PDB file of C-alpha atoms and ligand atoms in Angstrom:
ATOM      1  CA  MET A 250      -2.302 191.874 -23.699  1.00 35.00           C
ATOM      2  CA  ALA A 251      -3.153 195.165 -25.326  1.00 35.00           C
ATOM      3  CA  LEU A 252      -6.785 194.248 -25.352  1.00 36.00           C
ATOM      4  CA  LEU A 253      -6.620 193.276 -21.713  1.00 37.00           C
ATOM      5  CA  GLY A 254      -5.000 196.567 -20.794  1.00 34.00           C
ATOM      6  CA  LEU A 255      -7.669 198.465 -22.643  1.00 36.00           C
ATOM      7  CA  CYS A 256     -10.356 196.541 -20.875  1.00 37.00           C
ATOM      8  CA  VAL A 257      -8.917 197.229 -17.471  1.00 38.00           C
ATOM      9  CA  ARG A 258      -8.505 200.888 -18.156  1.00 43.00           C
ATOM     10  CA  ASN A 259     -11.954 201.036 -19.620  1.00 46.00           C
ATOM     11  CA  GLY A 260     -13.398 199.228 -16.599  1.00 45.00           C
ATOM     12  CA  ARG A 261     -11.674 201.537 -14.150  1.00 52.00           C
ATOM     13  CA  GLY A 262     -12.902 204.558 -16.115  1.00 50.00           C
ATOM     14  CA  ARG A 263     -16.448 203.287 -15.911  1.00 58.00           C
ATOM     15  CA  TYR A 264     -16.058 202.701 -12.194  1.00 57.00           C
ATOM     16  CA  ILE A 265     -14.977 206.271 -11.641  1.00 51.00           C
ATOM     17  CA  THR A 266     -17.840 207.567 -13.799  1.00 55.00           C
ATOM     18  CA  LYS A 267     -20.241 205.493 -11.716  1.00 61.00           C
ATOM     19  CA  ILE A 268     -18.932 206.905  -8.453  1.00 56.00           C
ATOM     20  CA  LEU A 269     -19.097 210.434  -9.825  1.00 53.00           C
ATOM     21  CA  SER A 270     -22.610 210.119 -11.148  1.00 55.00           C
ATOM     22  CA  PHE A 271     -23.769 208.491  -7.921  1.00 55.00           C
ATOM     23  CA  GLY A 272     -22.248 211.378  -6.008  1.00 52.00           C
ATOM     24  CA  ILE A 273     -24.042 213.906  -8.175  1.00 53.00           C
ATOM     25  CA  LEU A 274     -27.304 211.993  -7.883  1.00 54.00           C
ATOM     26  CA  TRP A 275     -26.960 211.821  -4.134  1.00 58.00           C
ATOM     27  CA  ALA A 276     -26.211 215.512  -3.939  1.00 51.00           C
ATOM     28  CA  LEU A 277     -29.219 216.286  -6.100  1.00 48.00           C
ATOM     29  CA  THR A 278     -31.456 214.152  -3.927  1.00 50.00           C
ATOM     30  CA  VAL A 279     -30.267 215.732  -0.730  1.00 48.00           C
ATOM     31  CA  TYR A 280     -30.588 219.168  -2.195  1.00 49.00           C
ATOM     32  CA  THR A 281     -34.104 218.442  -3.434  1.00 47.00           C
ATOM     33  CA  LEU A 282     -35.160 217.055  -0.065  1.00 48.00           C
ATOM     34  CA  TYR A 283     -33.751 220.126   1.608  1.00 49.00           C
ATOM     35  CA  GLN A 284     -35.686 222.356  -0.772  1.00 50.00           C
ATOM     36  CA  PHE A 285     -38.914 220.446  -0.086  1.00 48.00           C
ATOM     37  CA  ARG A 286     -38.476 220.826   3.641  1.00 52.00           C
ATOM     38  CA  SER A 287     -38.359 224.572   3.397  1.00 47.00           C
ATOM     39  CA  ILE A 288     -41.463 224.887   1.179  1.00 49.00           C
ATOM     40  CA  THR A 289     -44.560 225.935   3.063  1.00 48.00           C
ATOM     41  CA  ILE A 290     -47.620 224.766   1.218  1.00 48.00           C
ATOM     42  CA  ASP A 291     -50.456 227.224   1.642  1.00 51.00           C
ATOM     43  CA  VAL A 292     -52.185 226.665  -1.696  1.00 49.00           C
ATOM     44  CA  PRO A 293     -55.950 226.635  -1.015  1.00 51.00           C
ATOM     45  CA  VAL A 294     -56.581 223.127  -2.361  1.00 47.00           C
ATOM     46  CA  PRO A 295     -59.012 220.766  -0.606  1.00 50.00           C
ATOM     47  CA  HIS A 296     -57.059 218.812   1.977  1.00 51.00           C
ATOM     48  CA  LEU A 297     -57.870 215.327   0.709  1.00 53.00           C
ATOM     49  CA  ASN A 298     -57.099 216.152  -2.892  1.00 54.00           C
ATOM     50  CA  SER A 299     -53.727 217.616  -2.106  1.00 53.00           C
ATOM     51  CA  ARG A 300     -50.814 215.619  -3.355  1.00 59.00           C
ATOM     52  CA  PHE A 301     -48.691 216.803  -0.429  1.00 57.00           C
ATOM     53  CA  LEU A 302     -50.708 215.214   2.341  1.00 55.00           C
ATOM     54  CA  LEU A 303     -47.704 214.373   4.487  1.00 56.00           C
ATOM     55  CA  GLN A 304     -45.982 217.718   4.115  1.00 55.00           C
ATOM     56  CA  LYS A 305     -49.222 219.447   4.891  1.00 55.00           C
ATOM     57  CA  ARG A 306     -49.762 217.433   8.014  1.00 54.00           C
ATOM     58  CA  MET A 307     -46.276 218.303   9.282  1.00 57.00           C
ATOM     59  CA  ASP A 308     -46.709 221.969   8.494  1.00 54.00           C
ATOM     60  CA  PRO A 309     -47.642 223.769  11.735  1.00 54.00           C
ATOM     61  CA  LEU A 310     -49.357 226.583   9.823  1.00 53.00           C
ATOM     62  CA  THR A 311     -51.967 224.409   8.155  1.00 49.00           C
ATOM     63  CA  ARG A 312     -52.141 221.793  10.862  1.00 51.00           C
ATOM     64  CA  HIS A 313     -54.764 223.367  13.122  1.00 50.00           C
ATOM     65  CA  THR A 314     -57.131 224.316  10.309  1.00 48.00           C
ATOM     66  CA  ASP A 315     -57.335 220.729   9.156  1.00 46.00           C
ATOM     67  CA  SER A 316     -57.357 219.092  12.540  1.00 45.00           C
ATOM     68  CA  THR A 317     -61.076 218.188  12.556  1.00 48.00           C
ATOM     69  CA  THR A 318     -60.938 216.598   9.136  1.00 49.00           C
ATOM     70  CA  GLU A 319     -57.825 214.785  10.158  1.00 51.00           C
ATOM     71  CA  SER A 320     -59.163 213.327  13.370  1.00 52.00           C
ATOM     72  CA  LEU A 321     -62.305 212.326  11.482  1.00 55.00           C
ATOM     73  CA  SER A 322     -60.455 210.604   8.705  1.00 60.00           C
ATOM     74  CA  PHE A 323     -58.096 208.824  11.081  1.00 67.00           C
ATOM     75  CA  ASP A 324     -60.650 207.788  13.718  1.00 75.00           C
ATOM     76  CA  ALA A 325     -63.177 206.506  11.177  1.00 81.00           C
ATOM     77  CA  GLU A 326     -63.153 202.742  10.891  1.00 84.00           C
ATOM     78  CA  PRO A 327     -62.890 201.194   7.469  1.00 88.00           C
ATOM     79  CA  PHE A 328     -65.754 198.971   6.388  1.00 90.00           C
ATOM     80  CA  VAL A 329     -64.811 195.435   7.264  1.00 90.00           C
ATOM     81  CA  ASP A 330     -66.944 192.358   6.658  1.00 88.00           C
ATOM     82  CA  LYS A 331     -67.358 191.050  10.182  1.00 87.00           C
ATOM     83  CA  SER A 332     -69.990 188.409   9.461  1.00 86.00           C
ATOM     84  CA  PRO A 333     -69.002 185.040  10.918  1.00 86.00           C
ATOM     85  CA  MET A 334     -66.944 182.851   8.625  1.00 87.00           C
ATOM     86  CA  LEU A 335     -68.720 179.853   7.087  1.00 86.00           C
ATOM     87  CA  THR A 336     -67.520 176.542   8.411  1.00 90.00           C
ATOM     88  CA  GLU A 337     -66.582 173.922   5.839  1.00 90.00           C
ATOM     89  CA  ASP A 338     -69.822 172.049   6.553  1.00 91.00           C
ATOM     90  CA  ASN A 339     -71.912 175.170   5.988  1.00 93.00           C
ATOM     91  CA  LEU A 340     -70.068 175.858   2.777  1.00 93.00           C
ATOM     92  CA  ILE A 341     -70.663 172.328   1.519  1.00 94.00           C
ATOM     93  CA  GLU A 342     -74.339 172.510   2.400  1.00 94.00           C
ATOM     94  CA  ASP A 343     -74.564 175.760   0.497  1.00 94.00           C
ATOM     95  CA  ILE A 344     -72.946 174.188  -2.580  1.00 92.00           C
ATOM     96  CA  GLN A 345     -75.289 171.197  -2.291  1.00 93.00           C
ATOM     97  CA  LYS A 346     -78.305 173.510  -2.351  1.00 94.00           C
ATOM     98  CA  ARG A 347     -77.068 175.330  -5.421  1.00 92.00           C
ATOM     99  CA  MET A 348     -76.007 172.182  -7.287  1.00 86.00           C
ATOM    100  CA  PRO A 349     -78.429 169.407  -6.335  1.00 84.00           C
ATOM    101  CA  ASN A 350     -76.998 167.047  -8.975  1.00 79.00           C
ATOM    102  CA  LEU A 351     -73.581 167.062  -7.337  1.00 84.00           C
ATOM    103  CA  PRO A 352     -73.566 164.698  -4.299  1.00 86.00           C
ATOM    104  CA  ILE A 353     -71.042 166.810  -2.433  1.00 91.00           C
ATOM    105  CA  VAL A 354     -72.485 166.251   1.067  1.00 92.00           C
ATOM    106  CA  TYR A 355     -72.292 162.478   0.583  1.00 91.00           C
ATOM    107  CA  TRP A 356     -68.816 162.782  -0.835  1.00 91.00           C
ATOM    108  CA  ASN A 357     -67.599 164.945   2.040  1.00 92.00           C
ATOM    109  CA  LYS A 358     -69.004 162.506   4.604  1.00 91.00           C
ATOM    110  CA  ASN A 359     -67.219 159.537   3.027  1.00 90.00           C
ATOM    111  CA  LYS A 360     -64.098 160.982   1.428  1.00 90.00           C
ATOM    112  CA  ASN A 361     -61.734 159.672   4.122  1.00 91.00           C
ATOM    113  CA  LYS A 362     -63.334 156.240   4.499  1.00 89.00           C
ATOM    114  CA  PRO A 363     -62.138 153.153   2.660  1.00 89.00           C
ATOM    115  CA  MET A 364     -64.847 153.067   0.012  1.00 89.00           C
ATOM    116  CA  GLY A 365     -65.134 150.736  -3.016  1.00 90.00           C
ATOM    117  CA  HIS A 366     -63.851 147.200  -3.597  1.00 89.00           C
ATOM    118  CA  ASN A 367     -60.134 147.769  -3.852  1.00 88.00           C
ATOM    119  CA  ASN A 368     -57.653 150.077  -5.569  1.00 85.00           C
ATOM    120  CA  THR A 369     -58.601 148.979  -9.074  1.00 89.00           C
ATOM    121  CA  CYS A 370     -62.294 148.199  -8.771  1.00 90.00           C
ATOM    122  CA  ALA A 371     -65.219 150.472  -7.864  1.00 88.00           C
ATOM    123  CA  ARG A 372     -63.046 153.226  -6.482  1.00 86.00           C
ATOM    124  CA  PHE A 373     -64.762 156.136  -4.749  1.00 87.00           C
ATOM    125  CA  PRO A 374     -64.256 159.089  -7.103  1.00 85.00           C
ATOM    126  CA  SER A 375     -62.838 162.363  -5.929  1.00 87.00           C
ATOM    127  CA  MET A 376     -64.924 165.465  -6.541  1.00 85.00           C
ATOM    128  CA  PHE A 377     -61.903 166.802  -8.412  1.00 85.00           C
ATOM    129  CA  ASP A 378     -62.059 163.896 -10.880  1.00 83.00           C
ATOM    130  CA  LEU A 379     -65.676 164.585 -11.825  1.00 81.00           C
ATOM    131  CA  GLU A 380     -66.309 166.436 -15.024  1.00 78.00           C
ATOM    132  CA  PHE A 381     -69.640 167.878 -14.131  1.00 72.00           C
ATOM    133  CA  ASN A 382     -71.555 170.384 -16.160  1.00 73.00           C
ATOM    134  CA  ASN A 383     -75.031 171.378 -17.138  1.00 75.00           C
ATOM    135  CA  ILE A 384     -74.316 173.511 -20.131  1.00 82.00           C
ATOM    136  CA  TYR A 385     -76.055 171.358 -22.721  1.00 85.00           C
ATOM    137  CA  TRP A 386     -79.571 171.697 -21.374  1.00 90.00           C
ATOM    138  CA  GLN A 387     -81.657 174.402 -22.929  1.00 91.00           C
ATOM    139  CA  THR A 388     -84.265 175.838 -20.610  1.00 92.00           C
ATOM    140  CA  LEU A 389     -87.812 176.532 -21.827  1.00 93.00           C
ATOM    141  CA  ARG A 390     -90.115 178.097 -19.244  1.00 94.00           C
ATOM    142  CA  THR A 391     -93.809 177.649 -20.013  1.00 95.00           C
ATOM    143  CA  THR A 392     -97.019 178.576 -18.222  1.00 95.00           C
ATOM    144  CA  ASN A 393     -97.126 175.114 -16.690  1.00 96.00           C
ATOM    145  CA  GLY A 394     -93.682 173.688 -16.157  1.00 96.00           C
ATOM    146  CA  THR A 395     -90.079 174.274 -17.115  1.00 95.00           C
ATOM    147  CA  PHE A 396     -88.564 172.071 -19.791  1.00 95.00           C
ATOM    148  CA  GLN A 397     -84.896 171.219 -19.906  1.00 94.00           C
ATOM    149  CA  LEU A 398     -84.198 170.246 -23.501  1.00 93.00           C
ATOM    150  CA  PHE A 399     -81.118 168.185 -24.296  1.00 92.00           C
ATOM    151  CA  GLY A 400     -81.147 167.568 -28.037  1.00 91.00           C
ATOM    152  CA  ALA A 401     -83.296 167.183 -31.157  1.00 93.00           C
ATOM    153  CA  TYR A 402     -83.008 164.201 -33.489  1.00 95.00           C
ATOM    154  CA  LEU A 403     -84.472 163.734 -36.983  1.00 95.00           C
ATOM    155  CA  ASP A 404     -85.922 160.228 -37.285  1.00 96.00           C
ATOM    156  CA  LYS A 405     -86.531 159.268 -40.927  1.00 96.00           C
ATOM    157  CA  ARG A 406     -86.110 155.533 -40.571  1.00 96.00           C
ATOM    158  CA  PRO A 407     -88.377 153.667 -43.027  1.00 96.00           C
ATOM    159  CA  ASN A 408     -90.139 151.738 -40.254  1.00 96.00           C
ATOM    160  CA  ASN A 409     -91.213 154.904 -38.451  1.00 94.00           C
ATOM    161  CA  ARG A 410     -94.991 154.854 -38.878  1.00 94.00           C
ATOM    162  CA  LEU A 411     -95.216 158.618 -38.331  1.00 93.00           C
ATOM    163  CA  GLY A 412     -92.962 159.403 -41.268  1.00 94.00           C
ATOM    164  CA  PRO A 413     -90.050 161.842 -40.795  1.00 94.00           C
ATOM    165  CA  THR A 414     -90.204 162.921 -37.169  1.00 95.00           C
ATOM    166  CA  VAL A 415     -88.155 165.205 -34.962  1.00 96.00           C
ATOM    167  CA  ARG A 416     -87.750 163.717 -31.493  1.00 96.00           C
ATOM    168  CA  ILE A 417     -86.652 166.011 -28.708  1.00 95.00           C
ATOM    169  CA  LEU A 418     -85.055 164.592 -25.586  1.00 95.00           C
ATOM    170  CA  GLY A 419     -85.909 166.593 -22.518  1.00 95.00           C
ATOM    171  CA  MET A 420     -87.214 166.770 -18.987  1.00 94.00           C
ATOM    172  CA  ILE A 421     -89.960 168.721 -17.257  1.00 95.00           C
ATOM    173  CA  ASP A 422     -90.517 169.520 -13.589  1.00 94.00           C
ATOM    174  CA  ARG A 423     -94.038 168.052 -13.675  1.00 95.00           C
ATOM    175  CA  ILE A 424     -95.322 164.490 -13.358  1.00 93.00           C
ATOM    176  CA  GLU A 425     -96.968 164.803 -16.727  1.00 91.00           C
ATOM    177  CA  PRO A 426     -96.643 167.664 -19.186  1.00 92.00           C
ATOM    178  CA  THR A 427    -100.022 169.120 -20.093  1.00 94.00           C
ATOM    179  CA  VAL A 428     -98.896 172.358 -21.668  1.00 95.00           C
ATOM    180  CA  ILE A 429     -99.301 172.550 -25.450  1.00 95.00           C
ATOM    181  CA  THR A 430     -96.024 173.222 -27.243  1.00 95.00           C
ATOM    182  CA  TYR A 431     -95.065 174.036 -30.796  1.00 94.00           C
ATOM    183  CA  CYS A 432     -91.834 173.508 -32.671  1.00 93.00           C
ATOM    184  CA  GLN A 433     -90.441 176.090 -35.010  1.00 91.00           C
ATOM    185  CA  PHE A 434     -88.262 174.764 -37.818  1.00 92.00           C
ATOM    186  CA  TRP A 435     -86.015 177.282 -39.476  1.00 92.00           C
ATOM    187  CA  PHE A 436     -84.883 176.527 -43.029  1.00 91.00           C
ATOM    188  CA  ASP A 437     -82.267 178.069 -45.277  1.00 91.00           C
ATOM    189  CA  GLY A 438     -83.749 180.607 -47.667  1.00 91.00           C
ATOM    190  CA  ARG A 439     -86.952 181.140 -45.666  1.00 89.00           C
ATOM    191  CA  LYS A 440     -87.699 184.218 -43.653  1.00 91.00           C
ATOM    192  CA  ASP A 441     -90.118 182.627 -41.196  1.00 92.00           C
ATOM    193  CA  PRO A 442     -90.138 179.208 -39.527  1.00 93.00           C
ATOM    194  CA  VAL A 443     -92.410 176.242 -40.237  1.00 94.00           C
ATOM    195  CA  VAL A 444     -94.516 175.745 -37.108  1.00 95.00           C
ATOM    196  CA  ALA A 445     -95.627 172.284 -36.013  1.00 94.00           C
ATOM    197  CA  LYS A 446     -97.668 171.347 -32.956  1.00 95.00           C
ATOM    198  CA  SER A 447     -95.985 168.765 -30.727  1.00 95.00           C
ATOM    199  CA  PHE A 448     -97.603 165.441 -31.544  1.00 94.00           C
ATOM    200  CA  GLU A 449     -97.049 163.581 -28.279  1.00 94.00           C
ATOM    201  CA  TYR A 450     -95.055 163.452 -25.050  1.00 95.00           C
ATOM    202  CA  LYS A 451     -93.537 160.072 -24.251  1.00 94.00           C
ATOM    203  CA  TYR A 452     -91.803 158.833 -21.152  1.00 94.00           C
ATOM    204  CA  ILE A 453     -88.593 157.073 -22.017  1.00 90.00           C
ATOM    205  CA  TRP A 454     -87.778 155.904 -18.526  1.00 77.00           C
TER     206      TRP A 454
HETATM  207  C1  NAG B  92     -60.398 143.994  -6.911  1.00 70.61           C
HETATM  208  O1  NAG B  92     -61.717 143.549  -6.738  1.00 70.61           O
HETATM  209  C2  NAG B  92     -62.222 142.830  -7.836  1.00 70.61           C
HETATM  210  C3  NAG B  92     -63.689 142.525  -7.556  1.00 70.61           C
HETATM  211  O2  NAG B  92     -63.894 142.116  -6.243  1.00 70.61           O
HETATM  212  C4  NAG B  92     -61.404 141.579  -8.064  1.00 70.61           C
HETATM  213  O3  NAG B  92     -61.879 140.851  -9.182  1.00 70.61           O
HETATM  214  C5  NAG B  92     -59.944 141.979  -8.311  1.00 70.61           C
HETATM  215  O4  NAG B  92     -59.129 140.856  -8.442  1.00 70.61           O
HETATM  216  C6  NAG B  92     -59.450 142.852  -7.162  1.00 70.61           C
HETATM  217  N1  NAG B  92     -58.130 143.352  -7.497  1.00 70.61           N
HETATM  218  C7  NAG B  92     -57.149 143.333  -6.636  1.00 70.61           C
HETATM  219  C8  NAG B  92     -55.859 143.952  -7.125  1.00 70.61           C
HETATM  220  O5  NAG B  92     -57.264 142.894  -5.509  1.00 70.61           O
HETATM  221  C1  NAG B  93    -100.442 172.242 -14.709  1.00 70.61           C
HETATM  222  O1  NAG B  93    -100.323 170.873 -15.056  1.00 70.61           O
HETATM  223  C2  NAG B  93    -100.794 169.983 -14.057  1.00 70.61           C
HETATM  224  C3  NAG B  93    -100.487 168.587 -14.565  1.00 70.61           C
HETATM  225  O2  NAG B  93     -99.112 168.444 -14.868  1.00 70.61           O
HETATM  226  C4  NAG B  93    -102.252 170.217 -13.818  1.00 70.61           C
HETATM  227  O3  NAG B  93    -102.720 169.354 -12.811  1.00 70.61           O
HETATM  228  C5  NAG B  93    -102.498 171.666 -13.416  1.00 70.61           C
HETATM  229  O4  NAG B  93    -103.871 171.916 -13.325  1.00 70.61           O
HETATM  230  C6  NAG B  93    -101.880 172.587 -14.460  1.00 70.61           C
HETATM  231  N1  NAG B  93    -101.962 173.954 -13.995  1.00 70.61           N
HETATM  232  C7  NAG B  93    -102.388 174.954 -14.774  1.00 70.61           C
HETATM  233  C8  NAG B  93    -102.359 176.312 -14.143  1.00 70.61           C
HETATM  234  O5  NAG B  93    -102.760 174.796 -15.923  1.00 70.61           O
END
């Protein structure tokens, strides 16, 4: 009971303190506002850099001097991108051009049709289920064609007639590569690479 009484008294005391401090705060705010209203700001600071833009605008003394700037800054239109919005079809065509390996136009045309055998066999994949990326291809631009190199493999199988060989899997945007290429092999403990001329180009499919 004693504890309860203390709590109640304590709570009431806090309540009164709250009301008092709110009253003081309110009075301070009102007083401050009143003070601000009576200040006339005639400090010669550039209009736009002033931190009292509103007060300055209301002030009849400074109003006329700034009127041209004001009408300018308030009549001027902000820069707005008004170019026509891309339709979904345009957007998809744009993506198709940038990512030719992703059949997004075909997908978009057929996404709402019943494609595939049934629910469990040969389902039509959603674009959102594809894990599509091109990050593993290393690009090599030459004077006659651009190579996309996927990986390099050391072939030291005993039946390889060439002996230890490095085979590089890649593509080129030519029917047949004619450019001469060299490989540079970097070894631990050597400052410069061992250079070897490419022996042959082979189609693998
Ligand atoms: C789905 O189609 C495949 C191939 O036509 C068939 O073997 C399978 O039984 C079908 N599954 C269902 C649930 O109909
Ligand atoms: C580039 O290679 C092609 C064969 O792939 C050849 O016909 C053409 O003459 C070559 N161009 C130059 C500039 O060497």
